[in-house]
PDB file of C-alpha atoms in Angstrom:
ATOM      1  CA  MET A   1     -26.834-192.240-163.898  1.00  0.00           C
ATOM      2  CA  ALA A   2     -24.262-190.615-166.198  1.00  0.00           C
ATOM      3  CA  ASN A   3     -24.606-193.473-168.680  1.00  0.00           C
ATOM      4  CA  GLN A   4     -28.384-193.499-168.671  1.00  0.00           C
ATOM      5  CA  VAL A   5     -31.046-191.213-170.051  1.00  0.00           C
ATOM      6  CA  SER A   6     -32.759-189.431-167.176  1.00  0.00           C
ATOM      7  CA  SER A   7     -36.397-190.278-166.531  1.00  0.00           C
ATOM      8  CA  ARG A   8     -37.017-186.558-166.427  1.00  0.00           C
ATOM      9  CA  SER A   9     -37.952-184.753-169.618  1.00  0.00           C
ATOM     10  CA  ALA A  10     -35.316-182.706-171.399  1.00  0.00           C
ATOM     11  CA  ALA A  11     -37.192-179.533-170.507  1.00  0.00           C
ATOM     12  CA  GLN A  12     -37.209-180.504-166.828  1.00  0.00           C
ATOM     13  CA  VAL A  13     -33.479-181.208-166.881  1.00  0.00           C
ATOM     14  CA  ALA A  14     -32.795-177.864-168.582  1.00  0.00           C
ATOM     15  CA  ALA A  15     -34.867-176.060-165.943  1.00  0.00           C
ATOM     16  CA  GLU A  16     -33.032-177.899-163.158  1.00  0.00           C
ATOM     17  CA  LEU A  17     -29.651-176.904-164.552  1.00  0.00           C
ATOM     18  CA  GLY A  18     -30.779-173.328-165.131  1.00  0.00           C
ATOM     19  CA  SER A  19     -31.915-172.821-161.544  1.00  0.00           C
ATOM     20  CA  ALA A  20     -29.160-174.793-159.773  1.00  0.00           C
ATOM     21  CA  SER A  21     -26.771-173.045-157.417  1.00  0.00           C
ATOM     22  CA  LEU A  22     -23.049-172.895-158.079  1.00  0.00           C
ATOM     23  CA  ASP A  23     -22.497-175.626-155.458  1.00  0.00           C
ATOM     24  CA  GLU A  24     -25.037-177.910-157.107  1.00  0.00           C
ATOM     25  CA  LEU A  25     -23.838-177.554-160.688  1.00  0.00           C
ATOM     26  CA  PRO A  26     -20.804-179.912-160.656  1.00  0.00           C
ATOM     27  CA  ARG A  27     -22.954-182.806-159.435  1.00  0.00           C
ATOM     28  CA  LEU A  28     -25.703-182.116-161.967  1.00  0.00           C
ATOM     29  CA  LEU A  29     -23.280-181.691-164.844  1.00  0.00           C
ATOM     30  CA  ASP A  30     -21.740-185.037-163.986  1.00  0.00           C
ATOM     31  CA  ARG A  31     -25.191-186.626-163.837  1.00  0.00           C
ATOM     32  CA  TYR A  32     -26.230-185.365-167.272  1.00  0.00           C
ATOM     33  CA  ALA A  33     -22.829-185.425-168.996  1.00  0.00           C
ATOM     34  CA  GLU A  34     -23.694-188.362-171.265  1.00  0.00           C
ATOM     35  CA  ASP A  35     -27.379-187.698-171.745  1.00  0.00           C
ATOM     36  CA  PRO A  36     -27.711-187.848-175.564  1.00  0.00           C
ATOM     37  CA  ARG A  37     -30.579-185.388-175.880  1.00  0.00           C
ATOM     38  CA  LYS A  38     -29.597-182.178-177.655  1.00  0.00           C
ATOM     39  CA  GLN A  39     -31.676-179.963-175.361  1.00  0.00           C
ATOM     40  CA  VAL A  40     -29.983-181.449-172.315  1.00  0.00           C
ATOM     41  CA  GLN A  41     -26.488-181.021-173.747  1.00  0.00           C
ATOM     42  CA  ALA A  42     -27.261-177.427-174.721  1.00  0.00           C
ATOM     43  CA  ALA A  43     -28.424-176.817-171.152  1.00  0.00           C
ATOM     44  CA  CYS A  44     -25.220-178.400-169.846  1.00  0.00           C
ATOM     45  CA  ASP A  45     -23.146-176.085-172.019  1.00  0.00           C
ATOM     46  CA  ARG A  46     -25.019-173.059-170.693  1.00  0.00           C
ATOM     47  CA  ALA A  47     -24.575-174.287-167.140  1.00  0.00           C
ATOM     48  CA  ARG A  48     -20.830-174.758-167.618  1.00  0.00           C
ATOM     49  CA  ARG A  49     -20.456-171.232-168.976  1.00  0.00           C
ATOM     50  CA  ARG A  50     -22.491-169.847-166.069  1.00  0.00           C
ATOM     51  CA  MET A  51     -20.361-171.761-163.598  1.00  0.00           C
ATOM     52  CA  GLU A  52     -17.185-170.344-165.147  1.00  0.00           C
ATOM     53  CA  ARG A  53     -18.578-166.787-165.017  1.00  0.00           C
ATOM     54  CA  GLU A  54     -19.691-167.115-161.411  1.00  0.00           C
ATOM     55  CA  ARG A  55     -16.378-168.587-160.311  1.00  0.00           C
ATOM     56  CA  ALA A  56     -14.513-165.807-162.120  1.00  0.00           C
ATOM     57  CA  GLU A  57     -16.710-163.225-160.370  1.00  0.00           C
ATOM     58  CA  ILE A  58     -16.034-164.800-156.985  1.00  0.00           C
ATOM     59  CA  ASP A  59     -12.305-164.633-157.696  1.00  0.00           C
ATOM     60  CA  ARG A  60     -12.530-161.009-158.884  1.00  0.00           C
ATOM     61  CA  VAL A  61     -14.466-159.836-155.837  1.00  0.00           C
ATOM     62  CA  GLY A  62     -12.188-161.898-153.584  1.00  0.00           C
ATOM     63  CA  ALA A  63      -9.221-159.973-154.976  1.00  0.00           C
ATOM     64  CA  LEU A  64     -10.911-156.665-154.081  1.00  0.00           C
ATOM     65  CA  TYR A  65     -11.278-157.783-150.485  1.00  0.00           C
ATOM     66  CA  SER A  66      -7.763-159.245-150.341  1.00  0.00           C
ATOM     67  CA  THR A  67      -6.313-155.949-151.562  1.00  0.00           C
ATOM     68  CA  MET A  68      -8.382-154.041-149.008  1.00  0.00           C
ATOM     69  CA  ALA A  69      -6.944-156.198-146.222  1.00  0.00           C
ATOM     70  CA  GLU A  70      -3.400-155.999-147.589  1.00  0.00           C
ATOM     71  CA  LEU A  71      -3.335-152.219-148.058  1.00  0.00           C
ATOM     72  CA  GLY A  72      -5.527-151.309-145.089  1.00  0.00           C
ATOM     73  CA  GLY A  73      -3.846-153.531-142.543  1.00  0.00           C
ATOM     74  CA  PRO A  74      -5.339-154.343-139.144  1.00  0.00           C
ATOM     75  CA  GLY A  75      -7.786-152.032-137.457  1.00  0.00           C
ATOM     76  CA  VAL A  76     -10.535-149.823-138.863  1.00  0.00           C
ATOM     77  CA  VAL A  77     -10.235-149.291-142.620  1.00  0.00           C
ATOM     78  CA  VAL A  78     -12.349-146.798-144.571  1.00  0.00           C
ATOM     79  CA  GLY A  79     -12.526-146.432-148.351  1.00  0.00           C
ATOM     80  CA  VAL A  80     -13.183-143.043-149.957  1.00  0.00           C
ATOM     81  CA  ASP A  81     -14.169-141.891-153.440  1.00  0.00           C
ATOM     82  CA  GLU A  82     -15.697-138.819-155.045  1.00  0.00           C
ATOM     83  CA  VAL A  83     -18.074-138.022-157.874  1.00  0.00           C
ATOM     84  CA  GLY A  84     -18.871-134.746-159.602  1.00  0.00           C
ATOM     85  CA  ARG A  85     -15.366-133.328-159.629  1.00  0.00           C
ATOM     86  CA  GLY A  86     -15.503-132.485-163.330  1.00  0.00           C
ATOM     87  CA  SER A  87     -19.129-131.426-163.652  1.00  0.00           C
ATOM     88  CA  VAL A  88     -20.172-127.835-164.252  1.00  0.00           C
ATOM     89  CA  ALA A  89     -23.292-128.002-162.057  1.00  0.00           C
ATOM     90  CA  GLY A  90     -24.294-129.706-158.852  1.00  0.00           C
ATOM     91  CA  PRO A  91     -22.267-130.588-155.789  1.00  0.00           C
ATOM     92  CA  LEU A  92     -19.016-132.409-155.341  1.00  0.00           C
ATOM     93  CA  THR A  93     -19.975-135.562-153.442  1.00  0.00           C
ATOM     94  CA  VAL A  94     -17.575-137.717-151.436  1.00  0.00           C
ATOM     95  CA  CYS A  95     -18.503-140.986-149.758  1.00  0.00           C
ATOM     96  CA  ALA A  96     -16.588-142.988-147.142  1.00  0.00           C
ATOM     97  CA  VAL A  97     -17.403-146.652-146.506  1.00  0.00           C
ATOM     98  CA  CYS A  98     -16.186-149.195-143.978  1.00  0.00           C
ATOM     99  CA  LEU A  99     -16.827-152.809-145.017  1.00  0.00           C
ATOM    100  CA  PRO A 100     -16.499-155.944-142.898  1.00  0.00           C
ATOM    101  CA  PRO A 101     -14.492-158.810-144.420  1.00  0.00           C
ATOM    102  CA  GLU A 102     -17.679-160.901-144.560  1.00  0.00           C
ATOM    103  CA  PRO A 103     -20.173-161.161-146.132  1.00  0.00           C
ATOM    104  CA  ARG A 104     -18.628-160.238-149.436  1.00  0.00           C
ATOM    105  CA  ILE A 105     -20.735-158.197-151.837  1.00  0.00           C
ATOM    106  CA  MET A 106     -20.922-159.922-155.202  1.00  0.00           C
ATOM    107  CA  GLY A 107     -20.916-157.517-158.134  1.00  0.00           C
ATOM    108  CA  LEU A 108     -18.890-154.898-156.263  1.00  0.00           C
ATOM    109  CA  ASN A 109     -16.938-152.872-158.824  1.00  0.00           C
ATOM    110  CA  ASP A 110     -15.901-149.423-159.994  1.00  0.00           C
ATOM    111  CA  SER A 111     -19.201-147.535-160.342  1.00  0.00           C
ATOM    112  CA  LYS A 112     -18.312-146.495-163.915  1.00  0.00           C
ATOM    113  CA  LYS A 113     -18.311-150.159-164.962  1.00  0.00           C
ATOM    114  CA  LEU A 114     -21.875-150.742-163.760  1.00  0.00           C
ATOM    115  CA  SER A 115     -25.202-149.873-165.326  1.00  0.00           C
ATOM    116  CA  PRO A 116     -27.462-147.497-163.355  1.00  0.00           C
ATOM    117  CA  ALA A 117     -29.783-150.365-162.436  1.00  0.00           C
ATOM    118  CA  ARG A 118     -26.881-152.535-161.303  1.00  0.00           C
ATOM    119  CA  ARG A 119     -25.437-149.667-159.242  1.00  0.00           C
ATOM    120  CA  GLU A 120     -28.774-149.203-157.476  1.00  0.00           C
ATOM    121  CA  LEU A 121     -28.985-152.892-156.635  1.00  0.00           C
ATOM    122  CA  ILE A 122     -25.439-153.086-155.287  1.00  0.00           C
ATOM    123  CA  ALA A 123     -25.875-149.830-153.369  1.00  0.00           C
ATOM    124  CA  GLN A 124     -28.729-151.501-151.482  1.00  0.00           C
ATOM    125  CA  LYS A 125     -26.431-154.409-150.616  1.00  0.00           C
ATOM    126  CA  ILE A 126     -23.704-152.020-149.450  1.00  0.00           C
ATOM    127  CA  ALA A 127     -26.179-150.163-147.236  1.00  0.00           C
ATOM    128  CA  ARG A 128     -27.160-153.448-145.574  1.00  0.00           C
ATOM    129  CA  VAL A 129     -23.635-154.808-145.120  1.00  0.00           C
ATOM    130  CA  ALA A 130     -21.426-151.785-144.422  1.00  0.00           C
ATOM    131  CA  THR A 131     -20.177-151.117-140.910  1.00  0.00           C
ATOM    132  CA  ALA A 132     -20.465-147.365-141.549  1.00  0.00           C
ATOM    133  CA  ILE A 133     -21.157-144.977-144.432  1.00  0.00           C
ATOM    134  CA  GLY A 134     -20.444-141.231-144.481  1.00  0.00           C
ATOM    135  CA  PHE A 135     -21.152-138.485-147.019  1.00  0.00           C
ATOM    136  CA  CYS A 136     -20.126-134.904-147.612  1.00  0.00           C
ATOM    137  CA  HIS A 137     -21.503-132.623-150.335  1.00  0.00           C
ATOM    138  CA  ILE A 138     -19.829-129.351-151.309  1.00  0.00           C
ATOM    139  CA  PRO A 139     -22.262-127.088-153.203  1.00  0.00           C
ATOM    140  CA  ALA A 140     -21.438-125.172-156.356  1.00  0.00           C
ATOM    141  CA  ALA A 141     -21.116-121.763-154.658  1.00  0.00           C
ATOM    142  CA  GLU A 142     -18.608-123.153-152.152  1.00  0.00           C
ATOM    143  CA  ILE A 143     -16.569-124.739-154.950  1.00  0.00           C
ATOM    144  CA  ASP A 144     -16.466-121.345-156.690  1.00  0.00           C
ATOM    145  CA  ARG A 145     -15.389-119.682-153.448  1.00  0.00           C
ATOM    146  CA  ILE A 146     -12.584-121.997-152.318  1.00  0.00           C
ATOM    147  CA  GLY A 147     -11.601-123.867-155.492  1.00  0.00           C
ATOM    148  CA  MET A 148     -11.820-127.549-156.337  1.00  0.00           C
ATOM    149  CA  ALA A 149      -8.631-128.658-154.556  1.00  0.00           C
ATOM    150  CA  SER A 150      -9.759-127.200-151.228  1.00  0.00           C
ATOM    151  CA  ALA A 151     -13.318-128.415-151.789  1.00  0.00           C
ATOM    152  CA  LEU A 152     -12.083-131.950-152.361  1.00  0.00           C
ATOM    153  CA  ARG A 153      -9.992-131.974-149.192  1.00  0.00           C
ATOM    154  CA  ARG A 154     -12.900-130.581-147.204  1.00  0.00           C
ATOM    155  CA  ALA A 155     -15.307-133.149-148.632  1.00  0.00           C
ATOM    156  CA  VAL A 156     -13.002-136.078-147.915  1.00  0.00           C
ATOM    157  CA  ALA A 157     -12.508-134.971-144.316  1.00  0.00           C
ATOM    158  CA  GLY A 158     -16.253-134.403-143.936  1.00  0.00           C
ATOM    159  CA  ALA A 159     -17.213-137.806-145.332  1.00  0.00           C
ATOM    160  CA  VAL A 160     -14.752-139.652-143.092  1.00  0.00           C
ATOM    161  CA  ALA A 161     -16.001-137.703-140.063  1.00  0.00           C
ATOM    162  CA  ASP A 162     -19.590-138.518-141.035  1.00  0.00           C
ATOM    163  CA  THR A 163     -18.907-142.256-140.617  1.00  0.00           C
ATOM    164  CA  GLY A 164     -18.462-141.685-136.903  1.00  0.00           C
ATOM    165  CA  LEU A 165     -15.298-143.789-136.989  1.00  0.00           C
ATOM    166  CA  THR A 166     -11.670-143.043-136.234  1.00  0.00           C
ATOM    167  CA  PRO A 167      -9.956-144.983-139.024  1.00  0.00           C
ATOM    168  CA  ASP A 168      -6.560-146.588-138.681  1.00  0.00           C
ATOM    169  CA  CYS A 169      -6.283-146.357-142.470  1.00  0.00           C
ATOM    170  CA  VAL A 170      -8.183-144.339-145.082  1.00  0.00           C
ATOM    171  CA  LEU A 171      -7.844-145.857-148.541  1.00  0.00           C
ATOM    172  CA  MET A 172      -8.504-143.214-151.172  1.00  0.00           C
ATOM    173  CA  ASP A 173      -8.968-143.427-154.911  1.00  0.00           C
ATOM    174  CA  GLY A 174      -6.491-141.290-156.825  1.00  0.00           C
ATOM    175  CA  ASN A 175      -3.471-139.206-155.958  1.00  0.00           C
ATOM    176  CA  PRO A 176      -2.390-137.876-152.528  1.00  0.00           C
ATOM    177  CA  LEU A 177      -4.566-135.164-150.993  1.00  0.00           C
ATOM    178  CA  GLY A 178      -3.402-134.914-147.395  1.00  0.00           C
ATOM    179  CA  ALA A 179      -7.026-134.467-146.369  1.00  0.00           C
ATOM    180  CA  VAL A 180      -7.121-136.864-143.409  1.00  0.00           C
ATOM    181  CA  ALA A 181      -4.806-138.713-141.076  1.00  0.00           C
ATOM    182  CA  ASN A 182      -3.629-142.200-142.044  1.00  0.00           C
ATOM    183  CA  GLU A 183      -4.406-141.580-145.704  1.00  0.00           C
ATOM    184  CA  ARG A 184      -3.209-144.112-148.246  1.00  0.00           C
ATOM    185  CA  ASP A 185      -3.809-143.365-151.910  1.00  0.00           C
ATOM    186  CA  VAL A 186      -4.491-145.993-154.559  1.00  0.00           C
ATOM    187  CA  VAL A 187      -4.538-145.035-158.240  1.00  0.00           C
ATOM    188  CA  HIS A 188      -7.611-146.646-159.837  1.00  0.00           C
ATOM    189  CA  GLY A 189      -8.511-147.841-156.358  1.00  0.00           C
ATOM    190  CA  ASP A 190     -12.219-148.008-157.252  1.00  0.00           C
ATOM    191  CA  ALA A 191     -11.397-151.021-159.431  1.00  0.00           C
ATOM    192  CA  LYS A 192      -8.911-152.603-157.002  1.00  0.00           C
ATOM    193  CA  VAL A 193     -10.124-152.176-153.410  1.00  0.00           C
ATOM    194  CA  ALA A 194     -13.476-153.343-152.025  1.00  0.00           C
ATOM    195  CA  CYS A 195     -14.204-150.393-149.731  1.00  0.00           C
ATOM    196  CA  ILE A 196     -13.198-147.825-152.368  1.00  0.00           C
ATOM    197  CA  ALA A 197     -15.409-149.528-154.953  1.00  0.00           C
ATOM    198  CA  ALA A 198     -18.270-149.408-152.448  1.00  0.00           C
ATOM    199  CA  ALA A 199     -17.647-145.700-151.830  1.00  0.00           C
ATOM    200  CA  SER A 200     -17.628-145.017-155.581  1.00  0.00           C
ATOM    201  CA  ILE A 201     -21.011-146.708-155.980  1.00  0.00           C
ATOM    202  CA  MET A 202     -22.643-144.975-153.015  1.00  0.00           C
ATOM    203  CA  ALA A 203     -21.303-141.571-154.054  1.00  0.00           C
ATOM    204  CA  LYS A 204     -22.528-142.018-157.632  1.00  0.00           C
ATOM    205  CA  VAL A 205     -25.991-143.300-156.724  1.00  0.00           C
ATOM    206  CA  THR A 206     -26.515-140.562-154.132  1.00  0.00           C
ATOM    207  CA  ARG A 207     -25.353-137.689-156.339  1.00  0.00           C
ATOM    208  CA  ASP A 208     -27.246-138.978-159.396  1.00  0.00           C
ATOM    209  CA  ALA A 209     -30.466-139.040-157.370  1.00  0.00           C
ATOM    210  CA  HIS A 210     -29.819-135.456-156.264  1.00  0.00           C
ATOM    211  CA  MET A 211     -29.292-134.331-159.868  1.00  0.00           C
ATOM    212  CA  VAL A 212     -32.610-135.907-160.851  1.00  0.00           C
ATOM    213  CA  GLU A 213     -34.256-133.862-158.085  1.00  0.00           C
ATOM    214  CA  LEU A 214     -32.580-130.696-159.384  1.00  0.00           C
ATOM    215  CA  ASP A 215     -33.873-131.476-162.874  1.00  0.00           C
ATOM    216  CA  ALA A 216     -37.410-131.063-161.571  1.00  0.00           C
ATOM    217  CA  ILE A 217     -36.496-127.720-159.975  1.00  0.00           C
ATOM    218  CA  TYR A 218     -34.645-126.427-163.044  1.00  0.00           C
ATOM    219  CA  PRO A 219     -36.380-127.994-166.059  1.00  0.00           C
ATOM    220  CA  GLY A 220     -34.684-127.594-169.404  1.00  0.00           C
ATOM    221  CA  TYR A 221     -31.097-127.936-168.194  1.00  0.00           C
ATOM    222  CA  HIS A 222     -30.969-131.715-168.659  1.00  0.00           C
ATOM    223  CA  PHE A 223     -29.613-132.289-165.149  1.00  0.00           C
ATOM    224  CA  ALA A 224     -31.222-135.747-164.963  1.00  0.00           C
ATOM    225  CA  GLU A 225     -29.474-136.918-168.122  1.00  0.00           C
ATOM    226  CA  SER A 226     -26.166-135.057-167.876  1.00  0.00           C
ATOM    227  CA  LYS A 227     -25.811-135.255-164.068  1.00  0.00           C
ATOM    228  CA  GLY A 228     -24.416-131.726-164.311  1.00  0.00           C
ATOM    229  CA  TYR A 229     -21.622-132.548-166.746  1.00  0.00           C
ATOM    230  CA  ALA A 230     -21.081-130.484-169.898  1.00  0.00           C
ATOM    231  CA  SER A 231     -23.149-132.469-172.362  1.00  0.00           C
ATOM    232  CA  PRO A 232     -24.064-130.703-175.647  1.00  0.00           C
ATOM    233  CA  GLU A 233     -27.675-130.346-174.472  1.00  0.00           C
ATOM    234  CA  HIS A 234     -26.586-128.925-171.116  1.00  0.00           C
ATOM    235  CA  ILE A 235     -24.218-126.436-172.754  1.00  0.00           C
ATOM    236  CA  ALA A 236     -26.952-125.329-175.167  1.00  0.00           C
ATOM    237  CA  ALA A 237     -29.305-124.745-172.230  1.00  0.00           C
ATOM    238  CA  ILE A 238     -26.698-122.651-170.410  1.00  0.00           C
ATOM    239  CA  LYS A 239     -26.172-120.507-173.502  1.00  0.00           C
ATOM    240  CA  ALA A 240     -29.899-120.067-173.983  1.00  0.00           C
ATOM    241  CA  ARG A 241     -31.032-119.661-170.383  1.00  0.00           C
ATOM    242  CA  GLY A 242     -27.994-118.571-168.368  1.00  0.00           C
ATOM    243  CA  LEU A 243     -26.752-120.111-165.147  1.00  0.00           C
ATOM    244  CA  THR A 244     -28.751-121.454-162.229  1.00  0.00           C
ATOM    245  CA  LYS A 245     -27.670-121.314-158.605  1.00  0.00           C
ATOM    246  CA  GLU A 246     -26.546-124.919-159.024  1.00  0.00           C
ATOM    247  CA  HIS A 247     -23.937-124.035-161.656  1.00  0.00           C
ATOM    248  CA  ARG A 248     -20.279-123.542-160.860  1.00  0.00           C
ATOM    249  CA  VAL A 249     -19.698-120.111-162.328  1.00  0.00           C
ATOM    250  CA  SER A 250     -15.935-120.636-162.395  1.00  0.00           C
ATOM    251  CA  PHE A 251     -16.436-123.709-164.587  1.00  0.00           C
ATOM    252  CA  CYS A 252     -18.834-122.125-167.078  1.00  0.00           C
ATOM    253  CA  GLY A 253     -16.909-119.169-168.493  1.00  0.00           C
ATOM    254  CA  ASN A 254     -16.522-120.809-171.891  1.00  0.00           C
ATOM    255  CA  PHE A 255     -20.272-121.244-172.287  1.00  0.00           C
ATOM    256  CA  LEU A 256     -21.463-117.665-171.680  1.00  0.00           C
ATOM    257  CA  GLU A 257     -20.500-114.260-173.009  1.00  0.00           C
ATOM    258  CA  THR A 258     -22.210-112.693-170.022  1.00  0.00           C
ATOM    259  CA  GLU A 259     -23.153-114.534-166.869  1.00  0.00           C
ATOM    260  CA  ARG A 260     -26.850-114.630-166.034  1.00  0.00           C
ATOM    261  CA  LEU A 261     -28.296-116.308-162.978  1.00  0.00           C
ATOM    262  CA  PHE A 262     -31.632-118.086-163.213  1.00  0.00           C
TER     263      PHE A 262
END
């Protein structure tokens, strides 16, 4: 067949190549390799590039899972990450996730490298696949009272406890905290370890949704857009309107001459 023009139209061949699975593509590319029609060859080129991208993604995600197994060892392994540490409003949110080795979640990555829509989609996959997921949220007033370092340790311990598991290893993004037993810290772990990447996505999606809810309660502070971080619009609103109960007073001293609560 490779030396003959297919009886199918060029448009039909292009559609077949465009919808073929990764397993089917090598056979189809071989079949249409010598088809002289320009539309067919253009479709073959697109299919080859797609095949290369998909194989590279499989390898990338495979490395995340391999690193999780290597660093976590045997037993129950939980990945932990936080979001909201540097914001001036809203909670600190920590998520803990335990993932099985299979099925692997394609697209899993550091949450910062994903679009909001992509994060939402992958968060749904994580929710379906994960063995356990735990959360802990530390509100602004508590962060002001105990400080960020203590709040972070409390949130990590709370999220791990919320999974209902007793982990043999807790893989955490960042530097050592000493928040839980069997802690192992991985710098940039959200881009290296499957369960930490999953935790980063779930934490981000959950906290972002909460900030959108707060935007409706406190209109004009741009919580939905800024997610509580010190964007120019958020800072201008603080200066004009004062602080809400969702603001971390200890983080906002540079924005107000006098503190006013909404």
